[in-house]
Coordinates of C-alpha atoms in Angstrom, one line a residue:
X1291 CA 99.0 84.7 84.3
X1292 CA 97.6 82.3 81.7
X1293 CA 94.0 82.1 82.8
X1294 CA 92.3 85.7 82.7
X1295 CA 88.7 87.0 83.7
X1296 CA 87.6 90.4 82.8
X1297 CA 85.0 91.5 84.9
X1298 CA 83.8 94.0 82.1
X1299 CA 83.3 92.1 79.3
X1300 CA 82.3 88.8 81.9
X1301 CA 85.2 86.7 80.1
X1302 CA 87.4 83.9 81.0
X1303 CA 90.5 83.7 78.6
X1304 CA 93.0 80.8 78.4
X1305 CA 96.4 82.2 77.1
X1306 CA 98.6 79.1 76.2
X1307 CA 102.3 80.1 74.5
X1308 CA 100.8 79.8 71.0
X1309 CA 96.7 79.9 71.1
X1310 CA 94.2 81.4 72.7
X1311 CA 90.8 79.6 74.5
X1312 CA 88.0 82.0 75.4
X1313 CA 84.5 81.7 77.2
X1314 CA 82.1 84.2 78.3
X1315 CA 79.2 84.3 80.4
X1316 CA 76.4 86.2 78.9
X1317 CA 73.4 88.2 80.0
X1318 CA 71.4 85.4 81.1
X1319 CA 73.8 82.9 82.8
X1320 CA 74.9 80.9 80.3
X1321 CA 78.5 79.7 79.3
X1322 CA 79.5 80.3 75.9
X1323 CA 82.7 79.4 73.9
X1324 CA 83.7 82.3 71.9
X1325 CA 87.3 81.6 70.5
X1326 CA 90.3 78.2 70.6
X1327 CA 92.8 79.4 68.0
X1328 CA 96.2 81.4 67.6
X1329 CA 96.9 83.4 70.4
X1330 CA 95.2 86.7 70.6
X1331 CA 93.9 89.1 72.7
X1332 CA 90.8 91.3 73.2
X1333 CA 86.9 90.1 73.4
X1334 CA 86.1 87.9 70.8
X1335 CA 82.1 88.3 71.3
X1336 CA 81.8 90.1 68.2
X1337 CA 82.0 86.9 66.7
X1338 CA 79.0 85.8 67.9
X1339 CA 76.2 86.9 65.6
X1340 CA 71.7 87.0 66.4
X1341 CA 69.2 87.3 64.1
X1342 CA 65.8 85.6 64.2
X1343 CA 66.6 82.0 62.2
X1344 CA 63.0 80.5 62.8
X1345 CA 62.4 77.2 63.9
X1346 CA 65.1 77.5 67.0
X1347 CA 63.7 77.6 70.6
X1348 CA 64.3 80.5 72.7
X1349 CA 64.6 80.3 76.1
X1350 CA 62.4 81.8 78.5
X1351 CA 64.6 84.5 79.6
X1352 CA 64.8 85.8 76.1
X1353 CA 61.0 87.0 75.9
X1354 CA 59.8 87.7 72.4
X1355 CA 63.4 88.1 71.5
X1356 CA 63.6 85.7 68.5
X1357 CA 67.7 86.3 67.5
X1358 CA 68.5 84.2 70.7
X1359 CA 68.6 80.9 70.9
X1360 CA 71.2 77.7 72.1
X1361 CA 70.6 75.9 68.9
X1362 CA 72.9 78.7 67.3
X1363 CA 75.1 79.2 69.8
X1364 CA 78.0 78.5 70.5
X1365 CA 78.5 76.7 74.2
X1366 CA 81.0 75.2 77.0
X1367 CA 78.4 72.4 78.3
X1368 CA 75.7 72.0 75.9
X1369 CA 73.4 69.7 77.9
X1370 CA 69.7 68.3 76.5
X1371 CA 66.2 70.3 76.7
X1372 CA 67.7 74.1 76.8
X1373 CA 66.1 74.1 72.9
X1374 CA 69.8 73.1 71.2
X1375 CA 68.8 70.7 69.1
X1376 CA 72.9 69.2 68.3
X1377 CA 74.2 66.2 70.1
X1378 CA 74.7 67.3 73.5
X1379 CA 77.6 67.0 76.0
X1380 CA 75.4 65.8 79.0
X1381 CA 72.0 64.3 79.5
X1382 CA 71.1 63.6 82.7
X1383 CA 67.6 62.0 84.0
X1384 CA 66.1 64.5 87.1
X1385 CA 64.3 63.1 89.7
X1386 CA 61.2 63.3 88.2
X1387 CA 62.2 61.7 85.3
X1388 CA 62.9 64.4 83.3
X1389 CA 65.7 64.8 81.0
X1390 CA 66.1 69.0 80.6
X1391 CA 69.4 70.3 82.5
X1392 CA 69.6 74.3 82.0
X1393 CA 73.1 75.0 83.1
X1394 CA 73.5 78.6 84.2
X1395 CA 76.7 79.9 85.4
X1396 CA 77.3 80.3 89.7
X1397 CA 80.8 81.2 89.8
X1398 CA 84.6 80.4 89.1
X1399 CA 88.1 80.4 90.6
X1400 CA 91.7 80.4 89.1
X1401 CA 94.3 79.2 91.4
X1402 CA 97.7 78.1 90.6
X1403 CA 98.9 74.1 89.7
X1404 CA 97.1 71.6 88.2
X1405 CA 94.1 70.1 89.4
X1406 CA 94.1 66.5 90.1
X1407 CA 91.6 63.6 89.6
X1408 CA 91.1 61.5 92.6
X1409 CA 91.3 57.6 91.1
X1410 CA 91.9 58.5 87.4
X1411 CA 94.9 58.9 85.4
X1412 CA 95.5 63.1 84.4
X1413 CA 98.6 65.0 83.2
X1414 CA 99.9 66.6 86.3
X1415 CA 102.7 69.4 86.3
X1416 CA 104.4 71.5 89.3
X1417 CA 102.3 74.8 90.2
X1418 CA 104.6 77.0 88.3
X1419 CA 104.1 75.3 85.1
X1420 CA 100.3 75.3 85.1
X1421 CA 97.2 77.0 85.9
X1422 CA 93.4 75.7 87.3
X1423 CA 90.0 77.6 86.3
X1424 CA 87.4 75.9 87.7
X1425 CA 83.7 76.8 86.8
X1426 CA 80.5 76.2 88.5
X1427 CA 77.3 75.8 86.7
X1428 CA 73.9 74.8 88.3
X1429 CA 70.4 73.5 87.0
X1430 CA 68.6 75.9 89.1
X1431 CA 64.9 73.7 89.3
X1432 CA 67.0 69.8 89.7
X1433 CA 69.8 71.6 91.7
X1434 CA 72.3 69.5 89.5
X1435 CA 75.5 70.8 89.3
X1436 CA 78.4 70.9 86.1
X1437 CA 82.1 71.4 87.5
X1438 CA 83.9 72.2 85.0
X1439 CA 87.6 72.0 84.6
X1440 CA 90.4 73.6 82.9
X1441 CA 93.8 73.0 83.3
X1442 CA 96.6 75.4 81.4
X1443 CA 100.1 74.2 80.8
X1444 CA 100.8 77.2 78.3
X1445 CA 104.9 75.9 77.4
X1446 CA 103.4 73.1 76.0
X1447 CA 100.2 74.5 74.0
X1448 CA 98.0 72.8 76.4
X1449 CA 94.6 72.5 77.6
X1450 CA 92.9 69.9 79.8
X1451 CA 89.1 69.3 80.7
X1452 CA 87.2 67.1 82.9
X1453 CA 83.9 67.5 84.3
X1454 CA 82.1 66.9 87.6
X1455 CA 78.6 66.0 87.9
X1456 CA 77.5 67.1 91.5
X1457 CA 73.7 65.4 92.7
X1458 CA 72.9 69.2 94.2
X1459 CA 69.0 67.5 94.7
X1460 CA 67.4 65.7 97.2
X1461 CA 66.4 62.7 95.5
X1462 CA 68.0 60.2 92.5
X1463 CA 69.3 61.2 89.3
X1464 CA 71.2 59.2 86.5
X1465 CA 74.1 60.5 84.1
X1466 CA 73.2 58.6 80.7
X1467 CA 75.7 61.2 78.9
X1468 CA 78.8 62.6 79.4
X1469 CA 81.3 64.4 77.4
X1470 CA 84.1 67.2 79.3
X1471 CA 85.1 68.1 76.3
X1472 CA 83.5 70.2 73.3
X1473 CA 84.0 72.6 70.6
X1474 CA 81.9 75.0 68.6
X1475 CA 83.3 76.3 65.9
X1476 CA 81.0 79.5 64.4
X1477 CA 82.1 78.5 60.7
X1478 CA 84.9 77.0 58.5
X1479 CA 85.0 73.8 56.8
X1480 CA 86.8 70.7 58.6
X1481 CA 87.5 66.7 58.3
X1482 CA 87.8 64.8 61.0
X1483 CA 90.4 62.9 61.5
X1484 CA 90.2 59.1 63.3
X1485 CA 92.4 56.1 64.1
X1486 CA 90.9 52.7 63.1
X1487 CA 92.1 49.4 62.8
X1488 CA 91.9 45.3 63.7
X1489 CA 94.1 42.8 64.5
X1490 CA 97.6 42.8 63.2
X1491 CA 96.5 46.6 61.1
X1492 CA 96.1 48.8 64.0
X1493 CA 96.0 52.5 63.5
X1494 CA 95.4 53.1 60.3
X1495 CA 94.7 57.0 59.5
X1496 CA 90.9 58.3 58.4
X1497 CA 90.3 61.8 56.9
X1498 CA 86.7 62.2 56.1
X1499 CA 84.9 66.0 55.6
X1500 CA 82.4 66.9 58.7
X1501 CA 79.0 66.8 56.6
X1502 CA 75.6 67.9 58.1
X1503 CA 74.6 65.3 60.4
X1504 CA 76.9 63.3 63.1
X1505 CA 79.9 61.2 62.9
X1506 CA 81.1 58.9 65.3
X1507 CA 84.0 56.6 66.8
X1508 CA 84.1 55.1 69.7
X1509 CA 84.4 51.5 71.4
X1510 CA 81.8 49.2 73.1
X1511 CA 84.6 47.0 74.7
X1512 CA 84.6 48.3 77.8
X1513 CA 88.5 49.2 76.3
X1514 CA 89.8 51.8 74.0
X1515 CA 90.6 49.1 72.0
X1516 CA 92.8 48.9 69.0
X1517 CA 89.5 48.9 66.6
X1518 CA 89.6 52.9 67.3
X1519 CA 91.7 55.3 69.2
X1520 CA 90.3 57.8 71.7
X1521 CA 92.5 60.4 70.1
X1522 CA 90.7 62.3 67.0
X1523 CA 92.1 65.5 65.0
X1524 CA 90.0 68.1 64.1
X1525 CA 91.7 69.8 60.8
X1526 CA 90.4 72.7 58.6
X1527 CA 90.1 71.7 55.1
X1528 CA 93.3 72.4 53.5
X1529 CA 95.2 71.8 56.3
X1530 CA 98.5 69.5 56.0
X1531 CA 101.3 68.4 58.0
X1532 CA 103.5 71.6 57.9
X1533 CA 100.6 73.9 57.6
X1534 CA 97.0 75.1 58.6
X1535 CA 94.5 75.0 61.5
X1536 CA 93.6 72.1 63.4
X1537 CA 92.3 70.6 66.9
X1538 CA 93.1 67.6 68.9
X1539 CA 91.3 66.1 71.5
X1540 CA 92.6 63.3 73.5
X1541 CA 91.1 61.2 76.1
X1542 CA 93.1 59.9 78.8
X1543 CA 91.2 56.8 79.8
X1544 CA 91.0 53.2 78.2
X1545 CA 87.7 52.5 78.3
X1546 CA 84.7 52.4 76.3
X1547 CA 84.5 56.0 74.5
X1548 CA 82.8 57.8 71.5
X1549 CA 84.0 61.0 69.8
X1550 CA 81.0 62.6 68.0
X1551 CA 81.6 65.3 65.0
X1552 CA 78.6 66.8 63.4
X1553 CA 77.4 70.4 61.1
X1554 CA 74.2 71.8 61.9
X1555 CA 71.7 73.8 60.0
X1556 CA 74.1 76.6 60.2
X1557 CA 77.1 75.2 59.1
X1558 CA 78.3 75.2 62.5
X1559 CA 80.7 72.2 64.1
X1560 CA 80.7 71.1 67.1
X1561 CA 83.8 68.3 68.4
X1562 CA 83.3 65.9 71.6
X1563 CA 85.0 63.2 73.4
X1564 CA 83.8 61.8 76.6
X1565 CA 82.4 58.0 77.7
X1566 CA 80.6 55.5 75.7
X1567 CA 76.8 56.4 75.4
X1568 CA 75.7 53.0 75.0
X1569 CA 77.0 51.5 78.2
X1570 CA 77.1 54.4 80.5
X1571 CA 74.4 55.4 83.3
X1572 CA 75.7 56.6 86.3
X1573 CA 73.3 57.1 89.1
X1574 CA 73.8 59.3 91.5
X1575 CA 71.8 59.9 95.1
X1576 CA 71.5 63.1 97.2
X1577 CA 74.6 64.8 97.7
X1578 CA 76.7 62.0 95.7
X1579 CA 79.1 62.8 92.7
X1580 CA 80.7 61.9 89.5
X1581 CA 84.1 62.9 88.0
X1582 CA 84.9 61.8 84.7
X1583 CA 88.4 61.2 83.1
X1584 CA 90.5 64.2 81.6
X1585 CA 90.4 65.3 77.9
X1586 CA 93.8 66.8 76.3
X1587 CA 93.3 69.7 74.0
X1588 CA 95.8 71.2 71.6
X1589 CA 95.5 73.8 69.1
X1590 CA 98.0 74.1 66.2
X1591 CA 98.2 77.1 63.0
X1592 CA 101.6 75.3 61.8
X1593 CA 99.6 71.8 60.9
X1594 CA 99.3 68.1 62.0
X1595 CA 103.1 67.8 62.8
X1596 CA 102.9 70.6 65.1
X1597 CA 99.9 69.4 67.0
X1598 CA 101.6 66.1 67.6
X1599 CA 104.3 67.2 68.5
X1600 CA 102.7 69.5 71.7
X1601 CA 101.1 66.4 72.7
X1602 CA 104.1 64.2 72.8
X1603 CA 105.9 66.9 74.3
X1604 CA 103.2 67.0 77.2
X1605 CA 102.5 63.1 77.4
X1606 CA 106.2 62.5 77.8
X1607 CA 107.0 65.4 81.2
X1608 CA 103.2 65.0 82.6
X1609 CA 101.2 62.1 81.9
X1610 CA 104.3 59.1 81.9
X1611 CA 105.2 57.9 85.6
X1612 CA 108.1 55.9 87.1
X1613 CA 111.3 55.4 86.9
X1614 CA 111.6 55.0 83.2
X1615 CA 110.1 58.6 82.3
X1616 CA 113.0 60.3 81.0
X1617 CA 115.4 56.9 81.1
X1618 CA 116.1 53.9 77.8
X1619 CA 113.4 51.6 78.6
X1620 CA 114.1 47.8 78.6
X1621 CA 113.5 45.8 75.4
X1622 CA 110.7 43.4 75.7
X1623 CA 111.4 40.5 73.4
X1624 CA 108.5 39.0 71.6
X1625 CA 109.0 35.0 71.5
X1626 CA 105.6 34.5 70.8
X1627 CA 106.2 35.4 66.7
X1628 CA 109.6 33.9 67.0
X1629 CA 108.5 30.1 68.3
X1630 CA 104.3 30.3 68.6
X1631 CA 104.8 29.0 71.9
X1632 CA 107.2 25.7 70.8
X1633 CA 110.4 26.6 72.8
X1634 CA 112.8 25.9 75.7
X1635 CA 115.0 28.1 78.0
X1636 CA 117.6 27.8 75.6
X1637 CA 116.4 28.7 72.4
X1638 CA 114.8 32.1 74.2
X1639 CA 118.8 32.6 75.6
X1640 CA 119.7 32.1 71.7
X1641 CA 117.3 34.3 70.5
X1642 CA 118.2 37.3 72.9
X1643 CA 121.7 36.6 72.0
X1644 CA 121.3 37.0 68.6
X1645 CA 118.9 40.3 69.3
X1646 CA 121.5 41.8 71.4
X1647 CA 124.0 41.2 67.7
X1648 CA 121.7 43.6 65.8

């Protein structure tokens, strides 16, 4: 079994070939990320660490308990108005107008194959070679709901995300924000790493050290454009391409997206890829729902290389379609940069003859 929950210790582990992904629901409902790394085993909650910080809001639940609060924790969903202060993953606008979503865990289920996306492009894979963890969390006042997804291909190093936003209420709400995929990481120090580029210079690499603050990519095309990718690497410091830590994230859709890095006041980070802020609000009536496209995730300890390598490996056998999946592909011959549009059947005959000489 790749996807584990122990009842005891209210976990949900993710065992991939090589790394580890682990969540926990704590004592008052709410979904935290504990652990994305090599692959190990045990309860990682005793990485999680509470002590009165001042200034961070505590929710209601906590009392006069001061040590908690979700601006220092580490979470699956972070949504707006729960008192975490860092860019979130979701905002939505309630009803009455609010913007506060406080996502509290309902319930889960593991089942075997790979969920699908109904109108969106998502790696599949046969149910032997992959694993499904679904999780239900619920605004308990709007009646908003957060499906989230997992999908585990663990040969391949593997994990997917998408979310679903389910209108649980009886009147409107709008999605302004949505991200299905973020990471917390408790400490280290990290650069992100970005694709940009322009006509004729596309994909040129950027490593830049995650400061306090946020950084951002993204694309208000309405494409993914070549002006950035919506691929970006998460790398710890030293990290090269034979060696270190580092994250990928991936989004498998080609329109407008952002990617958002930032520290906080703790010298936290937090990764997340989802749809373009500026050009997204989604509004959804009573009983209607929204699923957004899949993220990729990948962890690598054996560098860069590595981590492009497991998401080759899994683009290639579960993402590619049709007949030329695992066949030589056709060359497409450019004639545009050979004649700038001032030719004839025969001198495009000529040209392929003289490409099918090299």
């Amino acid at each position: 079994m790749s996807i584990l929950y122990d009842e005891k210790q209210n976990t949900l582990t993710l065992h991939t070939k090589n790394t580890t992904y682990q969540m926990q629901v704590d004592r008052y409902g709410f979904l935290l990320h504990l652990y994305y790394g090599k692959r190990a085993d045990g309860c990682m909650d005793y990485l999680l660490t509470f002590y009165d910080r001042g200034f961070s809001g505590n929710p209601y639940d906590a009392g006069k308990d001061k040590t908690y609060s979700m601006d220092a924790l580490p979470q699956e969903f972070p949504s707006l108005g729960t008192g975490d202060y860092r860019t979130p993953a979701c905002i939505i606008k309630n009803t009455d107008r609010t913007y506060s979503s406080d996502f509290r865990y309902v319930s889960h289920s593991i089942r075997e194959g790979k969920y699908s996306l109904k109108g969106l492009p998502a790696v599949y894979a046969d149910a032997e070679e992959a694993q499904t963890l679904e999780v239900v969390l619920e605004d308990r006042v709007s009646k908003v709901q957060a499906v989230l997804y997992y999908g585990v291909l663990p040969e391949y190093d593997v994990i997917t995300r998408s979310v679903k936003i389910v209108n649980g209420s009886s009147g409107h709400v709008s999605v302004k924000k949505l991200a299905p995929a973020c990471l917390d990481m408790l400490g280290g120090e990290y650069d992100f790493i970005t694709f940009y580029g322009r006509h004729a210079m596309e994909r040129n690499y950027q490593r830049l050290p995650v400061g306090h603050g946020v950084s951002k990519i993204g694309s208000l095309r309405g494409t993914s454009s070549h002006q950035y990718n919506p691929a970006v690497i998460l790398a710890e410091r030293e990290t090269t391409e034979t060696a270190g830590g580092c994250y990928a994230m991936s989004f498998v859709y080609s329109g407008g997206f952002q990617s958002e890095a930032g520290m906080d006041q703790y010298y936290q980070t937090r990764l997340l890829m989802g749809l373009c802020e500026e050009q997204f609000a989604y509004p959804l009536e009573a009983g209607e729902e929204f699923q957004s496209p899949e993220v990729i995730l990948s962890y690598s300890s054996e560098g860069i290389g590595k981590l492009s390598q497991n998401l080759h490996r899994c683009m290639r056998g579960h993402l590619c379609r049709g007949k030329y999946k695992e066949s030589v592909r056709p060359i497409l011959l450019n004639s545009w940069e050979a004649f700038y549009f001032d030719f004839t059947g025969e001198d495009l005959v000529k040209l392929a003859e003289q490409a099918a000489d090299l």
